[in-house]
CSV table of N, CA, C and O in Angstrom, one decimal:
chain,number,residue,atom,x,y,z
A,231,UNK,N,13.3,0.3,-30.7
A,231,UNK,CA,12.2,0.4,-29.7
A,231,UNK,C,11.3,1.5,-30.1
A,231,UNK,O,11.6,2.6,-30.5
A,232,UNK,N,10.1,1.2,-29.9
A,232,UNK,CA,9.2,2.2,-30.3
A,232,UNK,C,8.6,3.5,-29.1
A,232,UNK,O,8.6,3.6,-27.9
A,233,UNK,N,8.3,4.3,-29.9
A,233,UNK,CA,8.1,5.7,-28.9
A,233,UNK,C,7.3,5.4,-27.6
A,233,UNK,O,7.6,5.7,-26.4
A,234,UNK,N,5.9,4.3,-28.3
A,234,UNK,CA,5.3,3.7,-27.5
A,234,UNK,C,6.1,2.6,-26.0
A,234,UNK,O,5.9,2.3,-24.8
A,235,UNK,N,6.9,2.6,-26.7
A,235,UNK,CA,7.3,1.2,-25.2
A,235,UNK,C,8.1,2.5,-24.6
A,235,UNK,O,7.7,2.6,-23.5
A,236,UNK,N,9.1,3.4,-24.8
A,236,UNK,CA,9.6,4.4,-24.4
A,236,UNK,C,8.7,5.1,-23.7
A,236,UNK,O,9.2,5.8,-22.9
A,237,UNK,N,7.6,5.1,-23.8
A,237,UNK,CA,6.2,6.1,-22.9
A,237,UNK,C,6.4,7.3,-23.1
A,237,UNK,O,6.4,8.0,-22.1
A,238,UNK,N,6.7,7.8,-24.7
A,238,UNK,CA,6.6,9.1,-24.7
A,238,UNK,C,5.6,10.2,-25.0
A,238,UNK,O,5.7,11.4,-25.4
A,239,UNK,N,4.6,9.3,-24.6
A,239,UNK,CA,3.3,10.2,-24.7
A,239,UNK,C,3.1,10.1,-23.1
A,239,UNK,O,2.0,10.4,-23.6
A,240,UNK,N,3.1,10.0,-22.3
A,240,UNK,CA,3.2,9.9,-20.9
A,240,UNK,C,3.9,11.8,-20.6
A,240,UNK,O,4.6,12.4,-21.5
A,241,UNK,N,3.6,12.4,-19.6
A,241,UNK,CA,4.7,12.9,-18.8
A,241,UNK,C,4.8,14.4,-20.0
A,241,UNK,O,5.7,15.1,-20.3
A,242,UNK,N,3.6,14.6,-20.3
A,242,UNK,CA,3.5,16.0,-21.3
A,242,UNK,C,3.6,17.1,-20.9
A,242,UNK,O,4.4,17.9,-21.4
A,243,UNK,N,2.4,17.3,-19.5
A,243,UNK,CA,2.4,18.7,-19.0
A,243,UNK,C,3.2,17.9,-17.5
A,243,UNK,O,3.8,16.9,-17.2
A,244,UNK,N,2.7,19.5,-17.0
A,244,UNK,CA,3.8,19.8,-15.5
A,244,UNK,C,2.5,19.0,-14.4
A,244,UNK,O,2.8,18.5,-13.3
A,245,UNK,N,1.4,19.1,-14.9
A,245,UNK,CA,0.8,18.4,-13.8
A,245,UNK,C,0.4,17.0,-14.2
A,245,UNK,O,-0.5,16.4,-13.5
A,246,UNK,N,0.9,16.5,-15.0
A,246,UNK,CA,1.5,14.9,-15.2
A,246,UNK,C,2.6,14.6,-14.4
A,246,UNK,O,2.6,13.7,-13.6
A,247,UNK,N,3.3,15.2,-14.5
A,247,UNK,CA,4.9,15.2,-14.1
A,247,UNK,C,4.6,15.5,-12.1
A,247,UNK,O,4.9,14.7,-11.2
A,248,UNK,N,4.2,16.1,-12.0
A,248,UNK,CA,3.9,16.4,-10.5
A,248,UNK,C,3.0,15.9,-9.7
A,248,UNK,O,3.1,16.1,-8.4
A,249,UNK,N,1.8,15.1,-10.4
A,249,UNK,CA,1.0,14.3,-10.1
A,249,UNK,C,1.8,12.3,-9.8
A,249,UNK,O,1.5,11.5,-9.0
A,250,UNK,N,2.5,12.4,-10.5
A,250,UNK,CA,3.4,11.0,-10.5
A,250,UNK,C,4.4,11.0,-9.7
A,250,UNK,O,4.6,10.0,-9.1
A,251,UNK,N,5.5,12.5,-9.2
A,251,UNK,CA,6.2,12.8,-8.8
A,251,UNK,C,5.5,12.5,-7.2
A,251,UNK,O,6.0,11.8,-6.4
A,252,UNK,N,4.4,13.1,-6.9
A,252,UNK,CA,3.7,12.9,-5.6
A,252,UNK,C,3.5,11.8,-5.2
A,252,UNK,O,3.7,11.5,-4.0
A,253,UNK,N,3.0,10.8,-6.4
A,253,UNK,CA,2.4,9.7,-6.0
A,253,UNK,C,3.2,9.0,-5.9
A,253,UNK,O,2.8,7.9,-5.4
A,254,UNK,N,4.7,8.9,-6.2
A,254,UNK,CA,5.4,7.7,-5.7
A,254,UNK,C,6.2,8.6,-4.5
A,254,UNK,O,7.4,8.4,-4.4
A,255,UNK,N,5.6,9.5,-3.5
A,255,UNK,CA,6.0,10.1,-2.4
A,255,UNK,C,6.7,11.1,-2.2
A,255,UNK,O,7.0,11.3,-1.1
A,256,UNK,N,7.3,11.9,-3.1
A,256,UNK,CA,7.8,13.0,-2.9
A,256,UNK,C,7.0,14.0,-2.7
A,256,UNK,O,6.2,14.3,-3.6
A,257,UNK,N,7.2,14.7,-1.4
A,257,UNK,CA,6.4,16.0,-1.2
A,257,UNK,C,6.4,17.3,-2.4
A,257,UNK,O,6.9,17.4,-3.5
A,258,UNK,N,5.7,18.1,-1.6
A,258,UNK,CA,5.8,19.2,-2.4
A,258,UNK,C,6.7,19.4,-2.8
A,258,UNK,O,7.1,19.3,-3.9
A,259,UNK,N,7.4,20.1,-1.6
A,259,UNK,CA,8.8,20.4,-1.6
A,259,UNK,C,9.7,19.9,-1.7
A,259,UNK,O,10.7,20.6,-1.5
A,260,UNK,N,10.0,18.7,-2.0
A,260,UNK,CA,10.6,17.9,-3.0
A,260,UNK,C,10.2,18.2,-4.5
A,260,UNK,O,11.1,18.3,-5.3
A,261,UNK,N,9.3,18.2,-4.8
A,261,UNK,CA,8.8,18.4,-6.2
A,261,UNK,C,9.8,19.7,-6.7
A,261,UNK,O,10.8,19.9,-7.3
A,262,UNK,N,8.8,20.4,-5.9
A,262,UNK,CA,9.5,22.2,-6.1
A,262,UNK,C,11.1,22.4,-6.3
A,262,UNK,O,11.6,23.1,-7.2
A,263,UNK,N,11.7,21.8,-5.5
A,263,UNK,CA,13.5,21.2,-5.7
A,263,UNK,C,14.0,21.1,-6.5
A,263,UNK,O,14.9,21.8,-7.0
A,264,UNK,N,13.6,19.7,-7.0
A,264,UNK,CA,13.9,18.7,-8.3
A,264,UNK,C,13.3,18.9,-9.7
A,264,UNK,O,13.7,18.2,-10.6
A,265,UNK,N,12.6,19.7,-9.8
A,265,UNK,CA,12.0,19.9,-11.2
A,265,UNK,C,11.4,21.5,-11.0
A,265,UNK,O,10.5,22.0,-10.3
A,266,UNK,N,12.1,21.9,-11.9
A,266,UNK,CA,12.3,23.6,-11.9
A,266,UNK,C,12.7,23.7,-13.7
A,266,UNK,O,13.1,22.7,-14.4
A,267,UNK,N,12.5,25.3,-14.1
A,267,UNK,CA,12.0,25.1,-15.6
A,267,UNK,C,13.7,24.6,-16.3
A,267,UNK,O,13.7,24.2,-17.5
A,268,UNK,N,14.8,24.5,-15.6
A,268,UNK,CA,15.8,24.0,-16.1
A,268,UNK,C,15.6,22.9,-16.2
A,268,UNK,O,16.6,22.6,-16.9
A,269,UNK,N,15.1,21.9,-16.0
A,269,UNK,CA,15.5,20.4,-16.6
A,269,UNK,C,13.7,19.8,-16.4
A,269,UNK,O,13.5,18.8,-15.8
A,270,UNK,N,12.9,20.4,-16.8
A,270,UNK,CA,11.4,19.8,-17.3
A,270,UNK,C,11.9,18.5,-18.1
A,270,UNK,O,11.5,17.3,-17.8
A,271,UNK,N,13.0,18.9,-19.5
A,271,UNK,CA,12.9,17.5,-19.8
A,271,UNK,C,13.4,16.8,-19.2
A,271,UNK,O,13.0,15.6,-19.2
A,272,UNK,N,14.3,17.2,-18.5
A,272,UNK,CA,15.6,16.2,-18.4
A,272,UNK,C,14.4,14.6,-17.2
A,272,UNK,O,14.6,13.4,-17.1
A,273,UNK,N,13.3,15.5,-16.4
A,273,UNK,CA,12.6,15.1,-15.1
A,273,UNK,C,11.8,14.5,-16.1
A,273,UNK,O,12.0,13.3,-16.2
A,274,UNK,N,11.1,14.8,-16.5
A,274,UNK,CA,9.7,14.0,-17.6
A,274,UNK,C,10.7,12.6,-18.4
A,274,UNK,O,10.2,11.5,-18.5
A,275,UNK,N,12.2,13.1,-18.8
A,275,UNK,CA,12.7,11.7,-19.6
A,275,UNK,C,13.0,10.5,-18.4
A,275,UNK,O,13.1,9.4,-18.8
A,276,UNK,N,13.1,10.9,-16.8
A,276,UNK,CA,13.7,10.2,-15.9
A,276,UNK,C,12.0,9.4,-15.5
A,276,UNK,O,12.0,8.1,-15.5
A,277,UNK,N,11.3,9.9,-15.4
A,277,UNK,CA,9.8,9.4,-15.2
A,277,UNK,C,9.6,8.1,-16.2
A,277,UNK,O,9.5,6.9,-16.0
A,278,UNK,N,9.6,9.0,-17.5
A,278,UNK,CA,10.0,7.7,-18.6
A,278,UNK,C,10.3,6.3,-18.2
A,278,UNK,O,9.6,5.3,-18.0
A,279,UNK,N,11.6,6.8,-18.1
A,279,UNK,CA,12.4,5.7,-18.1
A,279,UNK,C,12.2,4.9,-16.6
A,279,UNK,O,12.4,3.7,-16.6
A,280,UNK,N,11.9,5.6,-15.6
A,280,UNK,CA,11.7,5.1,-14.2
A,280,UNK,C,10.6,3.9,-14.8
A,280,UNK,O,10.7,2.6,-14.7
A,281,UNK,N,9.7,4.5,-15.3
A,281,UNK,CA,8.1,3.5,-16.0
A,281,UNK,C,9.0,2.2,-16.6
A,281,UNK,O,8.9,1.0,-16.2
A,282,UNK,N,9.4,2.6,-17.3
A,282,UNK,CA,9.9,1.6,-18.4
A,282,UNK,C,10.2,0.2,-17.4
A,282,UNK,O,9.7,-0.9,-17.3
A,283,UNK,N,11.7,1.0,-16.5
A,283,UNK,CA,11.9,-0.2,-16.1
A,283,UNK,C,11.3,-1.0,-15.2
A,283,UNK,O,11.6,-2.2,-15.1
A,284,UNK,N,10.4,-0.4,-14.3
A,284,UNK,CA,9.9,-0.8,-14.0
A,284,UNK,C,8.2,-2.0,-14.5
A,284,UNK,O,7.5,-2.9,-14.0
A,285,UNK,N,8.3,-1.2,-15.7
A,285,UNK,CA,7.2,-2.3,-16.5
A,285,UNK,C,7.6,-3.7,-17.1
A,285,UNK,O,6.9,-4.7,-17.4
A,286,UNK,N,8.7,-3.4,-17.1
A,286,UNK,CA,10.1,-4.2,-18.0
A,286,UNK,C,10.6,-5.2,-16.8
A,286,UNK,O,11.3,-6.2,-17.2
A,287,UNK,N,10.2,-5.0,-15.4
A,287,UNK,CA,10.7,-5.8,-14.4
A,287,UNK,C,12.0,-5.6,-13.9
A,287,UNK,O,12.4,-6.2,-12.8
A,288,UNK,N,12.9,-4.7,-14.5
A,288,UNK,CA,14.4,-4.8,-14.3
A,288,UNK,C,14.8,-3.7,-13.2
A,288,UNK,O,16.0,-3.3,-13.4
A,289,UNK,N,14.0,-3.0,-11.9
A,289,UNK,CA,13.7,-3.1,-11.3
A,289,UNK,C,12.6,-3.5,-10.3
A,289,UNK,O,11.5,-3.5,-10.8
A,290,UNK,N,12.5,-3.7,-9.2
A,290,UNK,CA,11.3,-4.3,-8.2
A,290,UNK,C,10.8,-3.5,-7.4
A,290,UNK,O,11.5,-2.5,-6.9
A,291,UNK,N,9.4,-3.8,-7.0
A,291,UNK,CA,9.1,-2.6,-6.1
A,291,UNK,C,9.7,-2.8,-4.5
A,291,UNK,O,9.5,-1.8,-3.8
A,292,UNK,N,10.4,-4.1,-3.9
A,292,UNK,CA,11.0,-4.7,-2.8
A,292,UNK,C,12.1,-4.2,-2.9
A,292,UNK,O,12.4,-3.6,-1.9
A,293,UNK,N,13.3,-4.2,-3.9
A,293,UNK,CA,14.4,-3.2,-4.4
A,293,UNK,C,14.1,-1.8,-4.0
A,293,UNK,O,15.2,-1.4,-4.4
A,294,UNK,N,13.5,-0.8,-3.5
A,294,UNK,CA,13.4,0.3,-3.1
A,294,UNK,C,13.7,0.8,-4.6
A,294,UNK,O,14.8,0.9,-5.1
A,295,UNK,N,12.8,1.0,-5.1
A,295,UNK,CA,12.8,1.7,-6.5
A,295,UNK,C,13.2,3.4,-6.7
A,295,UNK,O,13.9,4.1,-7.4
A,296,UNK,N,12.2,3.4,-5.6
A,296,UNK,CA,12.3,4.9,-5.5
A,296,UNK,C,14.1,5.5,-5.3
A,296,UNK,O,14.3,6.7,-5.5
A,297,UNK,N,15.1,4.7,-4.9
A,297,UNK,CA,16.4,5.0,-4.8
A,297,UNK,C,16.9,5.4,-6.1
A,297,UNK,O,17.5,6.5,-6.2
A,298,UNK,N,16.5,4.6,-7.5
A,298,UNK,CA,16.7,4.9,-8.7
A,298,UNK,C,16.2,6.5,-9.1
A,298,UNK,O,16.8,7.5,-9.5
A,299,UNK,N,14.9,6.3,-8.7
A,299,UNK,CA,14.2,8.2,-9.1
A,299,UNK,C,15.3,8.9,-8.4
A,299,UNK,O,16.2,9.3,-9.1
A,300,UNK,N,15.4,9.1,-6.6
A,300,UNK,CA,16.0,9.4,-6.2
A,300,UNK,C,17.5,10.5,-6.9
A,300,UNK,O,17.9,11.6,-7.3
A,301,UNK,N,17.8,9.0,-6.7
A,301,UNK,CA,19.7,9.4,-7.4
A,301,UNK,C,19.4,10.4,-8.7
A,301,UNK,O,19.9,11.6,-8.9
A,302,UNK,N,18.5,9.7,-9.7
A,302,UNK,CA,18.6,10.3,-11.3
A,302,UNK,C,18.2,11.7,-11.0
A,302,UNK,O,18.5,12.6,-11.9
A,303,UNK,N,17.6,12.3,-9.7
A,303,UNK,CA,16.4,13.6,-9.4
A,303,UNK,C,18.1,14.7,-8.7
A,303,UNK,O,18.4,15.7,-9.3
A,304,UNK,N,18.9,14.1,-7.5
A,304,UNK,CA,19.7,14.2,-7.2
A,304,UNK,C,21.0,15.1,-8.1
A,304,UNK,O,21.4,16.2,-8.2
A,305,UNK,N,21.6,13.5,-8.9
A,305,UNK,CA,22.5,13.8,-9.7
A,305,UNK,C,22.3,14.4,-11.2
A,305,UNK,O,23.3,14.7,-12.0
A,306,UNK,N,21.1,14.4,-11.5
A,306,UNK,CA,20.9,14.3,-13.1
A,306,UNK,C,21.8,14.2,-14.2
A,306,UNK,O,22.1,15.0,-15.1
A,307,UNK,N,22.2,12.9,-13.9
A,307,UNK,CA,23.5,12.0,-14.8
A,307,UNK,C,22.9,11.3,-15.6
A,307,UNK,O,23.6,11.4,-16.6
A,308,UNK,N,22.0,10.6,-15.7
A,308,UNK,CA,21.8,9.7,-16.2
A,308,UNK,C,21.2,9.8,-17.9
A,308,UNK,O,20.4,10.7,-18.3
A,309,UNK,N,21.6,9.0,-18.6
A,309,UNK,CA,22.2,9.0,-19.7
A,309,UNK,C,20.5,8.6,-20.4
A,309,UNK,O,20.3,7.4,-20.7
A,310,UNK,N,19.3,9.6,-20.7
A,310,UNK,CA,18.0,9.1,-20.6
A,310,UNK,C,17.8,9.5,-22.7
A,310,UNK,O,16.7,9.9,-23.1
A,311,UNK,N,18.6,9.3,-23.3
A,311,UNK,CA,18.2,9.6,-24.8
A,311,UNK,C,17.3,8.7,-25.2
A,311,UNK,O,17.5,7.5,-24.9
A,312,UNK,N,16.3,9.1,-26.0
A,312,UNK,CA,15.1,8.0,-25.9
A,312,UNK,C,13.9,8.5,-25.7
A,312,UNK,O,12.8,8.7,-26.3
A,313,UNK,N,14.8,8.7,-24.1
A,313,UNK,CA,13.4,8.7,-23.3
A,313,UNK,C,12.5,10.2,-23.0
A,313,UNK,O,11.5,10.4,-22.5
A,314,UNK,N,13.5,11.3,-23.8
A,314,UNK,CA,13.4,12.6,-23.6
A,314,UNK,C,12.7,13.2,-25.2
A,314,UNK,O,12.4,14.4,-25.4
């Protein structure tokens, strides 16, 4: 798969990253929480991949999508190589 379908030109700086983070509804302070200078990548590779699958269809926006950001913002488990 290419870098391109991975969206790794997406999600460079911190006000890419916080600008997207807003607009699918997390507050400020939510922002401020979940992305702190310890895991910039780990949050920009979860964006990624949040895109992907969502462009890919293999989540829906009726599915509560945002559960997926959620959890990955939450637990930061998720297994995002690729996408980082």
């Amino acid at each position: 798969m290419s870098s391109n379908a991975k969206m790794l030109n997406k999600y460079k700086t911190d006000a890419e990253v916080i600008a997207r983070l807003h607009e699918l509804g997390l507050s400020y302070d939510a922002i401020t929480k979940y992305y702190r200078l310890d895991n910039q990548d780990y949050v920009k590779g979860l964006l990624r991949y949040y895109d992907f699958k969502l462009k890919n269809g293999t989540i829906k926006k009726k599915d509560d999508p945002l559960s997926l950001l959620m959890d990955g913002l939450k637990k930061e488990n998720y297994n995002l190589e690729g996408f980082i």
